[in-house]
Coordinates of C-alpha atoms in Angstrom, one line a residue:
Chain A
X1 CA 0.0 -0.1 -0.1
X2 CA 1.3 3.4 -1.0
X3 CA -1.2 6.1 -0.6
X4 CA -2.6 7.5 2.8
X5 CA -5.7 7.9 0.7
X6 CA -6.1 4.0 0.6
X7 CA -5.4 3.6 4.5
X8 CA -8.3 6.2 4.7
X9 CA -10.3 3.9 2.3
X10 CA -9.7 0.9 4.5
X11 CA -11.1 2.9 7.5
X12 CA -14.2 3.8 5.5
X13 CA -14.6 0.0 4.7
X14 CA -14.3 -1.0 8.1
X15 CA -16.9 1.9 9.3
X16 CA -18.9 0.6 6.4
X17 CA -19.1 -3.1 7.5
X18 CA -19.7 -2.0 11.1
X19 CA -22.6 0.0 10.0
X20 CA -23.7 -2.9 7.7
X21 CA -23.9 -5.0 10.9
X22 CA -25.9 -2.3 12.9
X23 CA -28.5 -2.1 10.0
X24 CA -28.8 -5.9 10.1
X25 CA -29.4 -6.0 13.8
X26 CA -31.8 -3.3 13.7
X27 CA -33.7 -4.9 10.6
X28 CA -33.9 -8.1 12.7
X29 CA -35.3 -6.3 15.7
X30 CA -37.8 -4.3 13.5
X31 CA -39.0 -7.6 12.1
X32 CA -39.8 -9.0 15.6
X33 CA -42.1 -6.4 16.3
X34 CA -44.5 -7.5 13.4
X35 CA -44.6 -10.8 15.1
X36 CA -45.4 -9.8 18.8
X37 CA -47.7 -7.2 19.5
X38 CA -46.3 -5.2 22.3
X39 CA -42.6 -6.3 21.9
X40 CA -40.5 -4.0 23.8
X41 CA -43.3 -1.8 24.6
X42 CA -42.0 1.4 26.3
X43 CA -38.4 0.1 26.2
X44 CA -37.2 0.5 22.7
X45 CA -39.9 2.0 20.1
X46 CA -40.4 0.3 16.8
X47 CA -39.8 3.7 15.1
X48 CA -36.5 4.0 16.6
X49 CA -35.4 0.4 15.5
X50 CA -36.8 1.2 12.0
X51 CA -34.9 4.6 11.9
X52 CA -31.7 2.9 12.7
X53 CA -32.2 0.3 10.2
X54 CA -32.9 2.7 7.2
X55 CA -30.5 5.4 8.2
X56 CA -27.7 2.8 8.6
X57 CA -28.7 1.5 5.3
X58 CA -27.8 4.7 3.6
X59 CA -24.7 5.4 5.7
X60 CA -23.0 2.0 5.1
X61 CA -23.5 2.4 1.4
X62 CA -22.3 5.9 1.4
X63 CA -19.2 5.1 3.3
X64 CA -18.4 2.2 1.1
X65 CA -18.7 4.6 -1.9
X66 CA -16.3 7.1 -0.3
X67 CA -13.9 4.4 0.6
X68 CA -14.0 3.1 -3.0
X69 CA -13.1 6.5 -4.4
X70 CA -10.5 7.2 -1.9
X71 CA -9.0 3.6 -3.1
X72 CA -9.1 4.2 -6.8
X73 CA -8.3 7.9 -7.1
X74 CA -4.8 7.9 -6.4
X75 CA -4.4 4.7 -8.8
X76 CA -6.2 6.8 -11.4
X77 CA -4.1 9.9 -11.1
X78 CA -1.0 8.3 -9.9
X79 CA -0.7 10.8 -7.0
X80 CA -1.8 11.3 -3.4
X81 CA -5.3 12.8 -3.0
X82 CA -5.0 16.4 -2.1
X83 CA -5.8 17.6 1.3
X84 CA -5.6 14.1 2.5
X85 CA -5.0 15.2 6.2
X86 CA -8.4 17.0 6.0
X87 CA -10.0 14.0 4.7
X88 CA -8.7 11.9 7.4
X89 CA -9.9 14.2 10.1
X90 CA -13.2 14.4 8.0
X91 CA -13.6 10.6 8.5
X92 CA -13.4 10.9 12.2
X93 CA -15.9 13.6 12.2
X94 CA -18.4 11.7 10.0
X95 CA -17.9 8.7 12.4
X96 CA -18.5 10.7 15.5
X97 CA -21.6 12.4 14.0
X98 CA -23.1 9.1 13.1
X99 CA -22.3 7.7 16.8
X100 CA -23.8 10.7 18.4
X101 CA -27.1 10.8 16.1
X102 CA -27.5 7.0 16.8
X103 CA -27.3 7.8 20.5
X104 CA -29.6 10.9 20.4
X105 CA -32.3 9.0 18.2
X106 CA -32.1 5.8 20.6
X107 CA -32.3 7.7 24.0
X108 CA -33.9 10.9 23.4
X109 CA -35.9 10.3 19.9
X110 CA -38.0 13.6 19.9
X111 CA -38.4 16.9 21.4
X112 CA -41.0 19.8 21.5
X113 CA -42.4 21.7 18.6
X114 CA -39.4 24.2 18.5
X115 CA -36.3 24.9 16.3
X116 CA -34.2 23.6 18.9
X117 CA -35.8 20.1 18.4
X118 CA -34.9 20.5 14.7
X119 CA -31.5 21.5 15.2
X120 CA -30.5 19.2 18.2
X121 CA -32.7 16.1 18.3
X122 CA -34.8 14.8 15.1
X123 CA -35.9 16.4 11.7
X124 CA -38.7 14.1 11.7
X125 CA -38.3 13.3 7.9
X126 CA -38.0 9.7 7.1
X127 CA -34.3 8.9 6.0
X128 CA -33.1 12.1 7.0
X129 CA -34.2 12.1 10.8
X130 CA -30.7 13.1 12.0
X131 CA -30.8 16.7 13.4
X132 CA -29.6 19.5 11.6
X133 CA -26.3 20.0 13.2
X134 CA -25.4 16.5 12.1
X135 CA -26.7 17.0 8.5
X136 CA -24.5 20.2 8.3
X137 CA -21.4 18.2 9.1
X138 CA -22.3 15.4 6.8
X139 CA -22.9 18.0 4.0
X140 CA -19.2 19.3 5.1
X141 CA -17.8 15.9 4.8
X142 CA -19.3 15.6 1.2
X143 CA -18.1 19.1 0.1
X144 CA -14.7 18.1 1.3
X145 CA -14.7 14.9 -0.6
X146 CA -15.7 16.6 -3.9
X147 CA -12.9 19.1 -3.2
X148 CA -10.4 16.3 -2.6
X149 CA -11.5 14.6 -5.8
X150 CA -11.5 18.0 -8.1
X151 CA -8.4 19.4 -6.5
X152 CA -6.4 16.1 -7.1
X153 CA -7.6 16.3 -10.9
X154 CA -6.5 19.8 -11.1
X155 CA -3.1 19.2 -9.6
X156 CA -2.4 16.0 -11.6
X157 CA -3.5 18.1 -14.7
X158 CA -5.1 15.0 -15.9
X159 CA -8.8 14.1 -16.5
X160 CA -10.2 10.5 -17.5
X161 CA -13.6 9.7 -18.7
X162 CA -14.6 7.9 -15.6
X163 CA -13.3 10.9 -13.5
X164 CA -15.1 13.4 -15.6
X165 CA -18.3 11.5 -15.0
X166 CA -17.7 11.2 -11.3
X167 CA -16.9 14.9 -10.9
X168 CA -20.2 15.8 -13.0
X169 CA -22.0 13.4 -10.5
X170 CA -20.5 15.1 -7.3
X171 CA -22.6 18.4 -8.0
X172 CA -26.0 16.7 -7.8
X173 CA -24.7 14.5 -5.0
X174 CA -24.0 17.4 -2.8
X175 CA -26.8 20.0 -4.0
X176 CA -29.5 17.4 -3.6
X177 CA -28.3 16.6 -0.1
X178 CA -29.2 20.3 0.8
X179 CA -32.9 19.1 0.7
X180 CA -32.2 17.5 4.1
X181 CA -32.5 20.9 5.7
X182 CA -36.1 21.8 4.3
X183 CA -38.7 22.8 6.9
X184 CA -41.6 23.2 4.7
X185 CA -44.9 23.0 6.8
X186 CA -47.1 21.9 3.6
X187 CA -46.6 18.2 3.5
X188 CA -47.2 17.8 -0.3
X189 CA -44.5 20.4 -1.0
X190 CA -42.3 19.0 1.8
X191 CA -42.6 15.3 0.0
X192 CA -42.4 16.8 -3.4
X193 CA -38.6 18.1 -2.7
X194 CA -37.9 15.3 -0.1
X195 CA -38.3 12.8 -3.0
X196 CA -35.6 14.7 -4.9
X197 CA -33.2 13.7 -1.9
X198 CA -34.4 10.1 -1.6
X199 CA -35.3 9.0 -5.0
X200 CA -32.6 11.1 -7.3
X201 CA -29.8 10.4 -4.8
X202 CA -30.6 6.6 -5.2
X203 CA -31.8 6.4 -8.7
X204 CA -29.7 9.0 -10.5
X205 CA -26.6 10.2 -8.6
X206 CA -26.0 6.9 -6.8
X207 CA -26.2 4.8 -9.8
X208 CA -23.7 7.2 -11.8
X209 CA -21.4 7.0 -8.6
X210 CA -21.4 3.3 -8.5
X211 CA -21.2 3.1 -12.4
X212 CA -17.8 5.0 -12.0
X213 CA -16.8 2.7 -9.1
X214 CA -17.7 -0.4 -11.1
X215 CA -15.9 1.0 -14.0
X216 CA -12.6 1.2 -12.0
X217 CA -13.3 -2.2 -10.6
X218 CA -13.5 -3.6 -14.2
X219 CA -10.2 -1.9 -15.0
X220 CA -8.3 -3.4 -12.0
X221 CA -10.2 -6.8 -11.6
X222 CA -10.4 -7.9 -15.2
X223 CA -7.7 -5.6 -17.0
X224 CA -10.5 -4.5 -19.3
X225 CA -9.5 -1.9 -21.8
X226 CA -10.2 1.8 -20.5
X227 CA -11.8 2.7 -23.8
X228 CA -14.3 0.0 -23.7
X229 CA -15.2 0.6 -20.2
X230 CA -15.6 4.4 -20.6
X231 CA -17.6 4.0 -23.8
X232 CA -20.1 1.5 -22.0
X233 CA -20.0 3.9 -18.9
X234 CA -21.3 6.7 -21.0
X235 CA -24.1 4.7 -22.6
X236 CA -25.1 3.1 -19.3
X237 CA -25.2 6.4 -17.5
X238 CA -27.2 8.1 -20.4
X239 CA -29.9 5.4 -20.1
X240 CA -29.9 5.0 -16.3
X241 CA -30.3 8.9 -16.2
X242 CA -32.7 8.9 -19.1
X243 CA -35.2 6.7 -17.3
X244 CA -34.3 7.3 -13.5
X245 CA -34.6 11.2 -13.3
X246 CA -38.2 11.1 -14.6
X247 CA -38.8 7.8 -12.9
X248 CA -39.2 10.1 -9.9
X249 CA -42.6 10.6 -10.9
X250 CA -43.7 7.2 -9.5
X251 CA -43.3 8.6 -6.0
X252 CA -45.5 11.7 -7.0
X253 CA -48.6 9.5 -7.6
X254 CA -50.5 10.0 -4.1
X255 CA -49.0 12.9 -2.6
X256 CA -51.1 15.5 -3.8
X257 CA -49.1 16.4 -7.0
X258 CA -51.1 17.0 -10.5
X259 CA -52.3 13.9 -12.1
X260 CA -50.0 14.2 -15.2
X261 CA -47.3 12.4 -12.8
X262 CA -49.2 9.3 -13.1
X263 CA -48.1 9.1 -16.9
X264 CA -44.6 10.4 -16.6
X265 CA -43.6 8.3 -13.4
X266 CA -45.5 5.2 -14.7
X267 CA -43.7 5.5 -18.3
X268 CA -40.1 6.3 -17.3
X269 CA -39.9 3.9 -14.2
X270 CA -41.2 1.1 -16.3
X271 CA -38.6 1.8 -18.8
X272 CA -35.9 1.3 -16.0
X273 CA -35.5 -2.5 -16.5
X274 CA -34.1 -2.2 -20.1
X275 CA -30.8 -0.3 -19.2
X276 CA -30.4 -2.8 -16.3
X277 CA -30.8 -5.7 -18.7
X278 CA -28.1 -4.2 -20.8
X279 CA -25.8 -4.3 -17.7
X280 CA -26.7 -8.0 -17.5
X281 CA -25.7 -8.5 -20.9
X282 CA -22.3 -6.6 -20.1
X283 CA -21.5 -8.6 -17.2
X284 CA -22.1 -11.8 -19.1
X285 CA -19.9 -10.7 -21.9
X286 CA -17.1 -9.6 -19.5
X287 CA -17.4 -13.2 -17.7
X288 CA -16.8 -15.0 -20.9
X289 CA -14.3 -12.5 -22.4
X290 CA -12.0 -12.3 -19.4
X291 CA -12.6 -15.7 -17.8
X292 CA -8.9 -16.7 -17.9
X293 CA -7.9 -13.5 -16.4
X294 CA -9.9 -13.6 -13.4
X295 CA -7.6 -13.9 -10.1
X296 CA -10.2 -12.8 -7.8
X297 CA -13.2 -14.9 -7.9
X298 CA -15.0 -13.5 -4.8
X299 CA -14.8 -9.9 -6.1
X300 CA -16.0 -11.0 -9.5
X301 CA -18.9 -13.2 -8.3
X302 CA -20.3 -10.2 -6.3
X303 CA -19.9 -8.0 -9.4
X304 CA -22.1 -10.5 -11.4
X305 CA -24.5 -10.6 -8.4
X306 CA -24.8 -7.0 -8.6
X307 CA -25.7 -6.9 -12.3
X308 CA -28.4 -9.7 -11.7
X309 CA -29.5 -8.3 -8.5
X310 CA -30.0 -4.9 -10.0
X311 CA -32.1 -6.3 -12.8
X312 CA -34.3 -8.5 -10.4
X313 CA -34.6 -6.2 -7.5
X314 CA -34.9 -2.8 -9.2
X315 CA -36.1 -3.8 -12.6
X316 CA -38.4 -6.9 -12.1
X317 CA -39.7 -6.1 -8.5
X318 CA -40.1 -2.5 -9.6
X319 CA -41.9 -3.3 -12.8
X320 CA -44.5 -5.4 -10.8
X321 CA -45.8 -2.4 -9.0
X322 CA -44.9 0.7 -11.0
X323 CA -47.9 1.3 -13.1
X324 CA -50.4 3.8 -11.4
X325 CA -53.2 1.4 -11.4
X326 CA -51.3 -1.2 -9.5
X327 CA -49.1 1.3 -7.5
X328 CA -52.4 2.6 -6.2
X329 CA -52.7 -0.3 -3.9
X330 CA -49.2 -1.4 -3.5
X331 CA -47.5 2.1 -2.5
X332 CA -46.2 2.0 0.9
X333 CA -47.0 -1.5 1.8
X334 CA -44.7 -4.6 2.6
X335 CA -44.6 -4.9 -1.0
X336 CA -42.6 -1.6 -1.3
X337 CA -40.4 -3.0 1.3
X338 CA -39.7 -6.0 -0.8
X339 CA -38.6 -4.0 -3.7
X340 CA -36.3 -1.6 -1.6
X341 CA -34.7 -4.6 0.0
X342 CA -33.9 -6.3 -3.2
X343 CA -33.0 -3.1 -5.2
X344 CA -30.7 -1.7 -2.5
X345 CA -28.8 -4.8 -2.1
X346 CA -28.5 -5.7 -5.9
X347 CA -27.5 -2.1 -6.9
X348 CA -25.3 -1.0 -4.2
X349 CA -24.7 -3.8 -1.3
X350 CA -23.1 -6.3 -3.8
X351 CA -20.9 -3.5 -5.5
X352 CA -19.6 -2.4 -2.2
X353 CA -18.7 -5.8 -1.1
X354 CA -17.1 -6.4 -4.6
X355 CA -14.7 -3.6 -4.2
X356 CA -13.7 -4.6 -0.7
X357 CA -12.6 -8.0 -2.0
X358 CA -10.8 -6.2 -4.8
X359 CA -9.0 -3.9 -2.3
X360 CA -8.3 -6.9 0.0
X361 CA -6.6 -8.9 -2.7
X362 CA -4.3 -5.9 -3.8
X363 CA -3.1 -5.5 -0.2
X364 CA -2.8 -9.0 0.9
X365 CA -2.2 -11.4 -2.1
X366 CA -1.0 -9.3 -4.9
X367 CA -1.3 -11.8 -7.8
X368 CA -0.9 -14.7 -5.5
X369 CA -3.8 -17.1 -4.4
X370 CA -6.8 -15.5 -3.3
X371 CA -9.4 -18.1 -2.6
X372 CA -11.5 -19.5 0.3
X373 CA -14.3 -21.7 1.2
X374 CA -15.8 -19.1 3.4
X375 CA -16.5 -16.5 0.8
X376 CA -18.8 -19.1 -1.2
X377 CA -20.7 -19.5 2.0
X378 CA -21.1 -15.7 2.6
X379 CA -22.2 -15.3 -0.8
X380 CA -24.8 -18.0 -0.7
X381 CA -26.1 -17.2 2.7
X382 CA -26.4 -13.6 2.1
X383 CA -28.0 -14.0 -1.3
X384 CA -30.4 -16.7 -0.2
X385 CA -31.3 -14.7 3.0
X386 CA -31.8 -11.5 0.8
X387 CA -34.0 -13.3 -2.0
X388 CA -36.1 -15.2 0.7
X389 CA -36.7 -11.9 2.9
X390 CA -37.7 -10.0 -0.5
X391 CA -40.0 -12.9 -1.4
X392 CA -41.5 -13.2 2.1
X393 CA -42.2 -9.5 2.1
X394 CA -43.6 -9.7 -1.5
X395 CA -46.2 -12.3 -0.3
X396 CA -46.9 -10.2 2.9
X397 CA -47.2 -7.0 0.8
X398 CA -49.5 -8.6 -1.9
X399 CA -51.6 -9.9 0.9
X400 CA -51.7 -6.5 2.4
X401 CA -52.5 -4.7 -0.7
X402 CA -55.0 -7.0 -1.6
X403 CA -57.0 -7.4 1.8
X404 CA -56.2 -3.9 3.2
X405 CA -56.4 -1.7 0.2
X406 CA -58.2 -3.3 -2.8
X407 CA -60.9 -5.4 -0.8
X408 CA -61.0 -3.3 2.5
X409 CA -60.7 0.3 1.0
X410 CA -57.9 1.3 3.4
X411 CA -60.0 1.5 6.4
X412 CA -58.6 1.1 10.0
X413 CA -60.7 -2.4 10.3
X414 CA -59.2 -3.4 6.9
X415 CA -55.8 -2.7 8.3
X416 CA -56.3 -4.9 11.2
X417 CA -58.0 -7.6 9.1
X418 CA -55.0 -7.7 6.8
X419 CA -52.5 -7.6 9.7
X420 CA -54.2 -10.9 11.0
X421 CA -54.3 -12.5 7.6
X422 CA -52.6 -15.8 7.4
X423 CA -50.7 -14.8 4.2
X424 CA -49.4 -11.6 5.8
X425 CA -48.4 -13.2 9.1
X426 CA -46.6 -16.1 7.7
X427 CA -44.8 -14.0 5.0
X428 CA -43.5 -11.9 8.0
X429 CA -42.3 -14.9 9.8
X430 CA -40.6 -16.2 6.9
X431 CA -39.0 -12.8 6.7
X432 CA -37.5 -13.1 10.1
X433 CA -36.2 -16.6 9.1
X434 CA -34.4 -15.4 6.1
X435 CA -33.3 -12.5 8.1
X436 CA -31.4 -14.7 10.3
X437 CA -29.9 -16.7 7.3
X438 CA -28.7 -13.2 6.1
X439 CA -27.3 -12.4 9.5
X440 CA -25.2 -15.6 9.6
X441 CA -24.0 -14.8 6.0
X442 CA -22.9 -11.4 7.3
X443 CA -20.8 -13.0 10.3
X444 CA -19.2 -15.4 7.6
X445 CA -18.5 -12.5 5.4
X446 CA -16.6 -10.6 8.3
X447 CA -14.6 -13.8 8.9
X448 CA -13.7 -14.1 5.4
X449 CA -12.7 -10.5 5.1
X450 CA -10.4 -11.0 8.2
X451 CA -8.9 -14.1 6.8
X452 CA -8.9 -14.4 3.1
X453 CA -5.5 -14.2 1.2
X454 CA -3.5 -13.6 4.4
X455 CA 0.0 -14.9 3.8
X456 CA -0.7 -15.8 0.4
X457 CA 1.3 -13.1 -1.4
X458 CA 3.1 -14.3 -4.4
X459 CA 7.1 -14.2 -4.0
X460 CA 8.5 -10.9 -5.7
X461 CA 10.5 -13.3 -8.1
X462 CA 7.0 -14.5 -9.5
X463 CA 5.9 -10.9 -9.9
X464 CA 8.9 -9.8 -11.8
X465 CA 8.8 -12.8 -14.1
X466 CA 5.1 -12.1 -14.6
X467 CA 5.7 -8.4 -15.3
X468 CA 8.6 -9.2 -17.6
X469 CA 6.8 -11.9 -19.3
Chain B
X1 CA -59.4 -2.4 -11.3
X2 CA -61.0 -5.2 -9.4
X3 CA -59.2 -6.6 -6.3
X4 CA -58.5 -10.0 -8.1
X5 CA -57.1 -8.2 -11.3
X6 CA -54.6 -6.4 -8.9
X7 CA -52.7 -9.4 -8.0
X8 CA -53.2 -11.2 -11.6
X9 CA -52.0 -8.2 -13.5
X10 CA -49.1 -7.5 -11.3
X11 CA -47.6 -11.0 -11.2
X12 CA -48.2 -11.1 -14.9
X13 CA -46.2 -7.9 -15.2
X14 CA -43.5 -9.4 -13.0
X15 CA -43.1 -12.7 -15.0
X16 CA -43.1 -10.5 -18.3
X17 CA -40.1 -8.6 -17.1
X18 CA -38.4 -11.8 -15.7
X19 CA -38.9 -13.6 -19.0
X20 CA -37.4 -10.5 -20.8
X21 CA -34.4 -10.9 -18.2
X22 CA -34.2 -14.8 -18.9
X23 CA -34.3 -14.0 -22.9
X24 CA -31.4 -11.6 -22.5
X25 CA -29.4 -13.9 -20.2
X26 CA -29.7 -16.9 -22.3
X27 CA -29.1 -14.9 -25.5
X28 CA -25.7 -13.6 -24.0
X29 CA -24.6 -17.0 -22.6
X30 CA -25.6 -18.7 -25.9
X31 CA -23.6 -16.3 -27.8
X32 CA -20.8 -16.7 -25.5
X33 CA -20.7 -20.5 -25.7
X34 CA -21.9 -20.4 -29.4
X35 CA -24.6 -22.7 -28.1
X36 CA -27.8 -23.2 -30.6
X37 CA -29.6 -24.9 -27.7
X38 CA -29.0 -21.8 -25.3
X39 CA -30.0 -19.5 -28.2
X40 CA -33.2 -21.5 -28.9
X41 CA -33.9 -21.4 -25.2
X42 CA -33.6 -17.6 -25.2
X43 CA -36.1 -17.5 -27.9
X44 CA -38.5 -19.6 -25.9
X45 CA -38.2 -17.1 -23.1
X46 CA -38.9 -14.2 -25.5
X47 CA -41.9 -16.3 -27.0
X48 CA -43.2 -16.6 -23.2
X49 CA -42.8 -12.8 -22.9
X50 CA -44.6 -12.1 -26.1
X51 CA -47.6 -14.6 -24.8
X52 CA -47.8 -12.7 -21.5
X53 CA -47.9 -9.6 -23.1
X54 CA -50.9 -10.9 -25.1
X55 CA -52.5 -12.0 -22.1
X56 CA -52.0 -8.6 -20.5
X57 CA -53.6 -6.9 -23.5
X58 CA -56.5 -9.3 -23.7
X59 CA -57.4 -9.8 -20.2
X60 CA -56.2 -7.0 -17.9
X61 CA -58.0 -4.0 -17.3
X62 CA -55.0 -1.7 -17.7
X63 CA -55.6 1.6 -19.5
X64 CA -55.0 1.5 -23.3
X65 CA -51.8 3.7 -23.1
X66 CA -50.3 1.1 -20.7
X67 CA -51.2 -1.7 -23.0
X68 CA -49.6 0.1 -26.0
X69 CA -46.6 0.8 -23.6
X70 CA -46.2 -2.9 -23.1
X71 CA -46.1 -3.8 -26.7
X72 CA -43.4 -0.9 -27.3
X73 CA -41.6 -2.5 -24.1
X74 CA -41.8 -5.9 -25.6
X75 CA -39.8 -4.6 -28.8
X76 CA -37.3 -2.8 -26.3
X77 CA -36.7 -6.0 -24.8
X78 CA -36.4 -7.6 -28.3
X79 CA -33.8 -5.5 -29.4
X80 CA -31.8 -4.6 -26.1
X81 CA -29.6 -8.0 -26.0
X82 CA -28.6 -8.2 -29.7
X83 CA -28.0 -4.5 -29.7
X84 CA -26.0 -4.5 -26.8
X85 CA -24.0 -7.7 -27.6
X86 CA -23.0 -6.2 -31.1
X87 CA -21.9 -3.1 -29.4
X88 CA -19.9 -5.0 -27.0
X89 CA -18.2 -7.0 -29.7
X90 CA -17.5 -3.9 -31.9
X91 CA -15.9 -2.1 -29.1
X92 CA -13.8 -5.1 -28.2
X93 CA -13.0 -5.5 -32.1
X94 CA -11.9 -1.9 -32.4
X95 CA -9.5 -2.2 -29.2
X96 CA -7.9 -5.5 -30.6
X97 CA -7.5 -3.7 -34.0
X98 CA -5.6 -0.9 -32.2
X99 CA -3.2 -3.3 -30.3

């Protein structure tokens, strides 16, 4: 390891994995509330467990993304990242902020109807519950990250296609986060802008961001040609943005926005599987074209899982419920939770794990043996657990949409009837079982991260021979 | 939309997209392995997707605009795999030519 930036990347990956564990623990806890009425009543609120689950979801992925860029950027520009000392301090600020917010939300949760509550305790907006002081610091960390990237490119007097796309993406990544500070009292207006943060971050800026990270991964994992990777990146970014930006409209269906959003949102979000299918074709092509050059099978397996998981979770699961006539009943049920679990995992979770395996190989094994039994177990348990959870939630969600919304007309009585329905209760029980499988996979993954490739570095002479050959 | 149609239509839509994914995947694997059997399997999945589209057009109560969209979408699924494959082959061919 040469660069301080790459040491920082390792810290980000460690923090990311820790938060991944917190997300799983909070998710398991959340799933138990559905099985036992009154579970932890007045001890630990359902809403707190849920907040921890969904906020750590965003944070473990975000930390994984930042770590990936801090790893690849010095390799791309062949120099240390500018202002790396500040970036290292910013990491600790980020971690300290997350810990303080988790403690605040766990022990205080909410305050009175005053500005002080917004600033110090909870903003009360899903996914951005963190109080404002924390959002200010997180925004500052993101700005510094952007400055790191741009300043390093300027100092290196070098620009690559992947880097240009990443820099262009940093602008919306930071600007859209400013939506976290809104205090709009009109709920429709608030939700209108809130979705710009939630949806556009995830289905536009994050998609582009992970596209850049995966492009770098392909260069380093498969030795793919830069011209090919960059050309494909441009095409995929254009297609994903073309469908993803106005696909935002499917969140505008039932929040008081004009009805033309039904057509716009339905049309563009229903197109989203097509670019994802293109990614699947690309992944299969690469698997064949580079099959003899793959030295890091775990990283490549997770890369393939990303392509297929993204298509299934975001594409197929999304297509099932995105047309307005169906979405009217499905929106906000366990059906949505099923889609979001699968889509986040496929689009981002698998990619972050793939990059971590790539990095571990570089620092531990070089071109030496990088293989284990544990990675296969982790891969199988995590993916079976996730597909099982998503399927169980899909069954519960369909039952909920059917009995509570379509038949019952969304009354309180219909809500209670649906909650007691056998399809729903058994679906939620199955979700807990598959959640346990997923948790087991997480521990095997951690074990493998700890062990894989250690002491397997190929001798220098072999490396020299390979280099000269 | 009647309650029964909600589940029927959404499941058919899911299988429609899934069949499109299977068609694309088998097409790419078949091309990669130059396997006629896999390429034939891909066409079977596309056929299944076309049949599902037809059932959705005939039976479901989706609005006419969405039915037309499904037909257009089916055409999209038909062309994306071969187009993506030939674009990838052309890019790799150009790179090999340069080196």
